[in-house]
PDB file of C-alpha atoms in Angstrom:
ATOM      1  CA  GLU A   1     300.807  70.582  43.695  1.00 74.00           C
ATOM      2  CA  TRP A   2     297.972  72.751  42.440  1.00 82.00           C
ATOM      3  CA  ALA A   3     295.099  70.581  41.966  1.00 83.00           C
ATOM      4  CA  LEU A   4     291.347  70.009  43.136  1.00 84.00           C
ATOM      5  CA  SER A   5     290.910  69.817  47.063  1.00 85.00           C
ATOM      6  CA  GLY A   6     290.176  66.617  48.403  1.00 83.00           C
ATOM      7  CA  PHE A   7     286.809  67.370  49.379  1.00 87.00           C
ATOM      8  CA  ASN A   8     285.608  69.189  46.022  1.00 86.00           C
ATOM      9  CA  PRO A   9     282.970  67.580  44.065  1.00 86.00           C
ATOM     10  CA  THR A  10     282.689  69.254  40.587  1.00 88.00           C
ATOM     11  CA  HIS A  11     278.840  69.317  40.753  1.00 92.00           C
ATOM     12  CA  SER A  12     276.488  69.239  43.714  1.00 93.00           C
ATOM     13  CA  LEU A  13     272.716  69.518  43.616  1.00 95.00           C
ATOM     14  CA  ARG A  14     270.105  69.250  46.432  1.00 96.00           C
ATOM     15  CA  ALA A  15     266.362  69.756  45.962  1.00 96.00           C
ATOM     16  CA  PHE A  16     263.739  69.864  48.453  1.00 96.00           C
ATOM     17  CA  ALA A  17     259.867  69.150  47.516  1.00 96.00           C
ATOM     18  CA  ARG A  18     256.913  68.775  49.728  1.00 95.00           C
ATOM     19  CA  TYR A  19     253.324  68.081  48.540  1.00 94.00           C
ATOM     20  CA  GLN A  20     250.325  68.187  50.529  1.00 91.00           C
ATOM     21  CA  LEU A  21     247.874  65.365  49.541  1.00 87.00           C
ATOM     22  CA  PRO A  22     244.396  66.998  48.068  1.00 88.00           C
ATOM     23  CA  PHE A  23     242.059  64.946  50.380  1.00 84.00           C
ATOM     24  CA  GLY A  24     239.804  66.390  53.490  1.00 76.00           C
ATOM     25  CA  ASP A  25     238.460  69.545  54.581  1.00 76.00           C
ATOM     26  CA  ARG A  26     239.308  72.735  52.247  1.00 77.00           C
ATOM     27  CA  LYS A  27     240.891  70.213  49.612  1.00 78.00           C
ATOM     28  CA  ARG A  28     239.772  69.177  45.800  1.00 77.00           C
ATOM     29  CA  PHE A  29     238.673  65.515  47.117  1.00 79.00           C
ATOM     30  CA  LEU A  30     236.753  64.051  49.881  1.00 73.00           C
ATOM     31  CA  ASN A  31     236.045  67.517  51.171  1.00 75.00           C
ATOM     32  CA  HIS A  32     232.522  66.723  52.508  1.00 76.00           C
ATOM     33  CA  GLY A  33     233.468  64.853  55.654  1.00 73.00           C
ATOM     34  CA  GLY A  34     233.258  61.091  56.404  1.00 77.00           C
ATOM     35  CA  ALA A  35     235.390  58.637  57.361  1.00 77.00           C
ATOM     36  CA  LEU A  36     237.689  58.039  54.347  1.00 79.00           C
ATOM     37  CA  GLY A  37     238.185  61.789  53.988  1.00 71.00           C
ATOM     38  CA  ASN A  38     239.202  62.135  57.726  1.00 75.00           C
ATOM     39  CA  ILE A  39     241.690  59.123  57.263  1.00 78.00           C
ATOM     40  CA  LEU A  40     243.287  60.597  54.170  1.00 78.00           C
ATOM     41  CA  SER A  41     243.100  64.208  55.370  1.00 82.00           C
ATOM     42  CA  ARG A  42     246.447  66.382  56.440  1.00 85.00           C
ATOM     43  CA  TRP A  43     248.887  63.937  54.866  1.00 89.00           C
ATOM     44  CA  SER A  44     251.884  65.497  53.007  1.00 93.00           C
ATOM     45  CA  VAL A  45     254.988  63.936  51.038  1.00 95.00           C
ATOM     46  CA  SER A  46     258.384  65.384  51.303  1.00 96.00           C
ATOM     47  CA  ASP A  47     261.649  64.520  49.347  1.00 95.00           C
ATOM     48  CA  MET A  48     265.111  65.690  49.556  1.00 96.00           C
ATOM     49  CA  THR A  49     266.978  64.642  46.488  1.00 96.00           C
ATOM     50  CA  SER A  50     270.830  65.050  46.424  1.00 96.00           C
ATOM     51  CA  PHE A  51     273.182  64.565  43.824  1.00 96.00           C
ATOM     52  CA  SER A  52     277.095  64.712  43.991  1.00 94.00           C
ATOM     53  CA  SER A  53     279.716  64.343  41.435  1.00 92.00           C
ATOM     54  CA  GLY A  54     282.841  62.099  42.956  1.00 91.00           C
ATOM     55  CA  LEU A  55     285.501  63.305  45.226  1.00 92.00           C
ATOM     56  CA  PRO A  56     288.921  63.019  43.668  1.00 93.00           C
ATOM     57  CA  TYR A  57     291.710  60.613  44.768  1.00 93.00           C
ATOM     58  CA  THR A  58     295.594  60.346  44.252  1.00 92.00           C
ATOM     59  CA  ALA A  59     297.544  57.436  42.922  1.00 92.00           C
ATOM     60  CA  PHE A  60     300.324  56.342  45.393  1.00 88.00           C
ATOM     61  CA  VAL A  61     302.686  53.533  45.418  1.00 88.00           C
ATOM     62  CA  ALA A  62     302.962  51.723  48.900  1.00 82.00           C
ATOM     63  CA  GLY A  63     306.504  51.784  50.326  1.00 73.00           C
ATOM     64  CA  ASN A  64     309.714  52.532  48.573  1.00 66.00           C
ATOM     65  CA  ALA A  65     309.185  50.602  45.226  1.00 59.00           C
ATOM     66  CA  SER A  66     311.126  53.046  43.200  1.00 55.00           C
ATOM     67  CA  ASN A  67     314.246  52.634  45.833  1.00 58.00           C
ATOM     68  CA  ASN A  68     314.196  56.263  46.654  1.00 55.00           C
ATOM     69  CA  VAL A  69     314.575  56.808  50.266  1.00 55.00           C
ATOM     70  CA  ASN A  70     314.058  60.544  50.332  1.00 51.00           C
ATOM     71  CA  GLY A  71     310.815  60.165  47.892  1.00 46.00           C
ATOM     72  CA  LEU A  72     308.131  59.291  50.512  1.00 50.00           C
ATOM     73  CA  ALA A  73     305.102  61.306  50.194  1.00 48.00           C
ATOM     74  CA  PRO A  74     303.020  62.637  53.188  1.00 48.00           C
ATOM     75  CA  PHE A  75     300.660  59.474  53.285  1.00 47.00           C
ATOM     76  CA  GLY A  76     303.807  57.221  53.559  1.00 51.00           C
ATOM     77  CA  GLY A  77     304.169  56.244  49.832  1.00 64.00           C
ATOM     78  CA  LEU A  78     305.557  57.604  46.799  1.00 80.00           C
ATOM     79  CA  ARG A  79     303.558  59.542  44.152  1.00 84.00           C
ATOM     80  CA  ALA A  80     302.856  57.313  40.920  1.00 89.00           C
ATOM     81  CA  ASP A  81     304.002  58.267  37.502  1.00 91.00           C
ATOM     82  CA  ALA A  82     301.559  59.262  34.882  1.00 92.00           C
ATOM     83  CA  THR A  83     301.698  57.122  31.651  1.00 93.00           C
ATOM     84  CA  GLY A  84     299.651  59.785  29.578  1.00 92.00           C
ATOM     85  CA  LEU A  85     296.477  57.612  29.042  1.00 95.00           C
ATOM     86  CA  PRO A  86     293.315  59.051  30.238  1.00 94.00           C
ATOM     87  CA  VAL A  87     292.264  57.902  33.809  1.00 94.00           C
ATOM     88  CA  THR A  88     288.584  58.061  33.423  1.00 93.00           C
ATOM     89  CA  LEU A  89     286.822  55.183  31.938  1.00 93.00           C
ATOM     90  CA  PRO A  90     283.515  55.531  30.017  1.00 91.00           C
ATOM     91  CA  SER A  91     280.614  54.879  32.384  1.00 88.00           C
ATOM     92  CA  SER A  92     279.582  51.625  30.466  1.00 91.00           C
ATOM     93  CA  GLN A  93     283.116  50.392  31.278  1.00 92.00           C
ATOM     94  CA  GLN A  94     283.294  51.164  35.077  1.00 91.00           C
ATOM     95  CA  ALA A  95     282.653  48.351  37.197  1.00 91.00           C
ATOM     96  CA  THR A  96     283.398  47.639  40.932  1.00 92.00           C
ATOM     97  CA  LEU A  97     286.656  45.590  40.245  1.00 93.00           C
ATOM     98  CA  ASN A  98     288.131  48.212  37.630  1.00 93.00           C
ATOM     99  CA  TYR A  99     286.566  51.713  38.145  1.00 94.00           C
ATOM    100  CA  PHE A 100     289.328  53.539  36.353  1.00 95.00           C
ATOM    101  CA  ASN A 101     291.908  53.013  33.743  1.00 95.00           C
ATOM    102  CA  THR A 102     294.720  51.537  35.944  1.00 94.00           C
ATOM    103  CA  ALA A 103     297.163  51.748  33.000  1.00 94.00           C
ATOM    104  CA  ALA A 104     296.959  55.636  33.235  1.00 94.00           C
ATOM    105  CA  VAL A 105     299.743  55.421  36.257  1.00 94.00           C
ATOM    106  CA  ALA A 106     302.769  53.210  36.859  1.00 92.00           C
ATOM    107  CA  VAL A 107     305.397  52.732  39.471  1.00 89.00           C
ATOM    108  CA  PRO A 108     308.098  55.451  38.958  1.00 88.00           C
ATOM    109  CA  ALA A 109     311.563  54.054  37.823  1.00 85.00           C
ATOM    110  CA  ALA A 110     314.165  53.165  40.398  1.00 82.00           C
ATOM    111  CA  GLY A 111     315.655  56.432  41.991  1.00 79.00           C
ATOM    112  CA  GLU A 112     313.247  58.727  40.441  1.00 81.00           C
ATOM    113  CA  PHE A 113     309.982  60.621  41.833  1.00 81.00           C
ATOM    114  CA  GLY A 114     306.579  60.093  40.428  1.00 85.00           C
ATOM    115  CA  ASN A 115     305.097  62.646  37.911  1.00 88.00           C
ATOM    116  CA  ALA A 116     301.051  62.063  38.517  1.00 90.00           C
ATOM    117  CA  GLY A 117     299.150  64.904  39.873  1.00 88.00           C
ATOM    118  CA  ARG A 118     297.537  65.149  43.171  1.00 90.00           C
ATOM    119  CA  ASN A 119     293.798  64.341  43.308  1.00 92.00           C
ATOM    120  CA  THR A 120     293.429  63.532  39.367  1.00 92.00           C
ATOM    121  CA  ILE A 121     291.539  60.226  39.708  1.00 93.00           C
ATOM    122  CA  PRO A 122     287.664  61.249  39.709  1.00 92.00           C
ATOM    123  CA  GLY A 123     285.727  59.251  42.255  1.00 92.00           C
ATOM    124  CA  PRO A 124     282.369  57.841  42.111  1.00 93.00           C
ATOM    125  CA  SER A 125     279.339  60.096  42.260  1.00 93.00           C
ATOM    126  CA  SER A 126     276.209  59.552  44.607  1.00 94.00           C
ATOM    127  CA  LEU A 127     272.476  60.174  43.987  1.00 95.00           C
ATOM    128  CA  ASN A 128     270.227  59.825  47.281  1.00 95.00           C
ATOM    129  CA  PHE A 129     266.692  60.422  47.743  1.00 96.00           C
ATOM    130  CA  ASN A 130     265.241  60.646  51.447  1.00 97.00           C
ATOM    131  CA  MET A 131     261.336  60.689  51.466  1.00 96.00           C
ATOM    132  CA  SER A 132     258.857  61.230  54.446  1.00 96.00           C
ATOM    133  CA  LEU A 133     255.212  60.786  54.760  1.00 95.00           C
ATOM    134  CA  ASP A 134     253.810  63.090  57.397  1.00 95.00           C
ATOM    135  CA  ARG A 135     250.137  63.406  58.965  1.00 92.00           C
ATOM    136  CA  LEU A 136     249.249  66.581  61.428  1.00 89.00           C
ATOM    137  CA  ILE A 137     246.797  65.290  64.161  1.00 88.00           C
ATOM    138  CA  THR A 138     244.789  67.861  66.102  1.00 85.00           C
ATOM    139  CA  ILE A 139     244.179  66.381  69.930  1.00 85.00           C
ATOM    140  CA  SER A 140     242.725  69.599  71.540  1.00 86.00           C
ATOM    141  CA  ARG A 141     242.017  72.730  69.770  1.00 84.00           C
ATOM    142  CA  GLU A 142     241.208  74.487  72.999  1.00 87.00           C
ATOM    143  CA  LYS A 143     244.714  73.603  74.519  1.00 88.00           C
ATOM    144  CA  ASN A 144     246.476  73.613  71.334  1.00 86.00           C
ATOM    145  CA  ILE A 145     247.901  69.947  71.578  1.00 90.00           C
ATOM    146  CA  THR A 146     248.792  68.666  68.034  1.00 90.00           C
ATOM    147  CA  GLY A 147     250.634  65.772  67.230  1.00 93.00           C
ATOM    148  CA  ASN A 148     252.942  64.915  64.042  1.00 92.00           C
ATOM    149  CA  PHE A 149     253.170  61.340  62.777  1.00 94.00           C
ATOM    150  CA  ARG A 150     256.027  60.587  60.472  1.00 95.00           C
ATOM    151  CA  VAL A 151     257.376  57.742  58.373  1.00 96.00           C
ATOM    152  CA  ALA A 152     260.564  58.447  56.798  1.00 96.00           C
ATOM    153  CA  ALA A 153     263.274  56.753  54.781  1.00 96.00           C
ATOM    154  CA  SER A 154     266.888  57.726  53.883  1.00 95.00           C
ATOM    155  CA  ASN A 155     267.977  56.344  50.670  1.00 95.00           C
ATOM    156  CA  THR A 156     264.556  55.426  49.823  1.00 96.00           C
ATOM    157  CA  PHE A 157     265.168  53.596  46.470  1.00 96.00           C
ATOM    158  CA  ASN A 158     268.157  51.828  47.959  1.00 95.00           C
ATOM    159  CA  ILE A 159     270.388  53.076  45.375  1.00 95.00           C
ATOM    160  CA  VAL A 160     273.976  51.672  45.967  1.00 93.00           C
ATOM    161  CA  ASN A 161     276.596  54.513  46.113  1.00 94.00           C
ATOM    162  CA  PHE A 162     280.268  53.813  45.945  1.00 92.00           C
ATOM    163  CA  SER A 163     282.278  55.860  48.338  1.00 86.00           C
ATOM    164  CA  GLY A 164     285.860  54.725  48.091  1.00 87.00           C
ATOM    165  CA  LEU A 165     288.716  53.768  45.805  1.00 92.00           C
ATOM    166  CA  SER A 166     291.827  51.732  46.159  1.00 93.00           C
ATOM    167  CA  THR A 167     294.442  53.943  44.505  1.00 93.00           C
ATOM    168  CA  THR A 168     297.515  52.239  45.904  1.00 91.00           C
ATOM    169  CA  ILE A 169     299.415  50.889  42.725  1.00 90.00           C
ATOM    170  CA  ASN A 170     301.024  47.752  44.105  1.00 86.00           C
ATOM    171  CA  SER A 171     297.961  46.761  46.025  1.00 89.00           C
ATOM    172  CA  ASN A 172     295.942  43.619  45.142  1.00 91.00           C
ATOM    173  CA  THR A 173     293.032  45.765  45.247  1.00 93.00           C
ATOM    174  CA  PHE A 174     294.211  48.685  42.937  1.00 94.00           C
ATOM    175  CA  GLY A 175     291.370  50.259  40.937  1.00 92.00           C
ATOM    176  CA  ARG A 176     288.809  48.580  42.835  1.00 94.00           C
ATOM    177  CA  VAL A 177     285.789  50.134  44.780  1.00 94.00           C
ATOM    178  CA  ASN A 178     286.304  49.409  48.325  1.00 91.00           C
ATOM    179  CA  ALA A 179     283.385  50.918  50.053  1.00 92.00           C
ATOM    180  CA  VAL A 180     279.710  51.893  49.384  1.00 92.00           C
ATOM    181  CA  GLY A 181     277.532  54.250  51.223  1.00 91.00           C
ATOM    182  CA  SER A 182     274.715  53.211  53.759  1.00 92.00           C
ATOM    183  CA  MET A 183     271.703  51.093  52.482  1.00 94.00           C
ATOM    184  CA  ARG A 184     267.877  52.297  53.116  1.00 95.00           C
ATOM    185  CA  THR A 185     266.999  53.127  56.649  1.00 96.00           C
ATOM    186  CA  MET A 186     263.390  53.679  57.771  1.00 96.00           C
ATOM    187  CA  THR A 187     261.936  55.377  60.889  1.00 96.00           C
ATOM    188  CA  LEU A 188     258.587  55.804  62.556  1.00 96.00           C
ATOM    189  CA  SER A 189     258.163  58.554  64.821  1.00 95.00           C
ATOM    190  CA  PHE A 190     255.219  60.723  66.610  1.00 94.00           C
ATOM    191  CA  ARG A 191     255.983  64.040  67.922  1.00 92.00           C
ATOM    192  CA  LEU A 192     253.549  65.639  70.721  1.00 91.00           C
ATOM    193  CA  ARG A 193     253.323  69.570  70.812  1.00 88.00           C
ATOM    194  CA  PHE A 194     251.655  71.144  73.815  1.00 86.00           C
TER     195      PHE A 194
END
């Protein structure tokens, strides 16, 4: 049963960047006042990028297909049999209807336990960009009242991230992607500080 944990992606990267736009007072452009300089000043763009390789999955056989009443796995199904073929498909061959090599596992022979390891099917990776555009507004310098206007977008580029696989061998959906991550959402907010 030695294997990867079910919550263990092989690679995980998170990066954060913030850039203040170069317009307005004490900046490189439009620094001599004027309406356009005032409108474009004090804006910043932020990005939080995250990449993660997929979580591992285990192939199961639903019910008691090998006629072994004592061989039930903890999740109510039998462990599959490994055929010796590689389970991972090249990325050019991966599709939502056939994400991994389904011929790599099979139903065990009658009366036998499956020999496929736990968490041997690598799941789909994910890539996400969360971005925001912020502007700091001074309402009163004497009373120290400021505001922050923000437009934020989660999954800014609306990337489709697969988030689940069907790994039950005797299911009609075996080998298919069965879930996706959330699509792009946007929020507008204004925070008043006083």
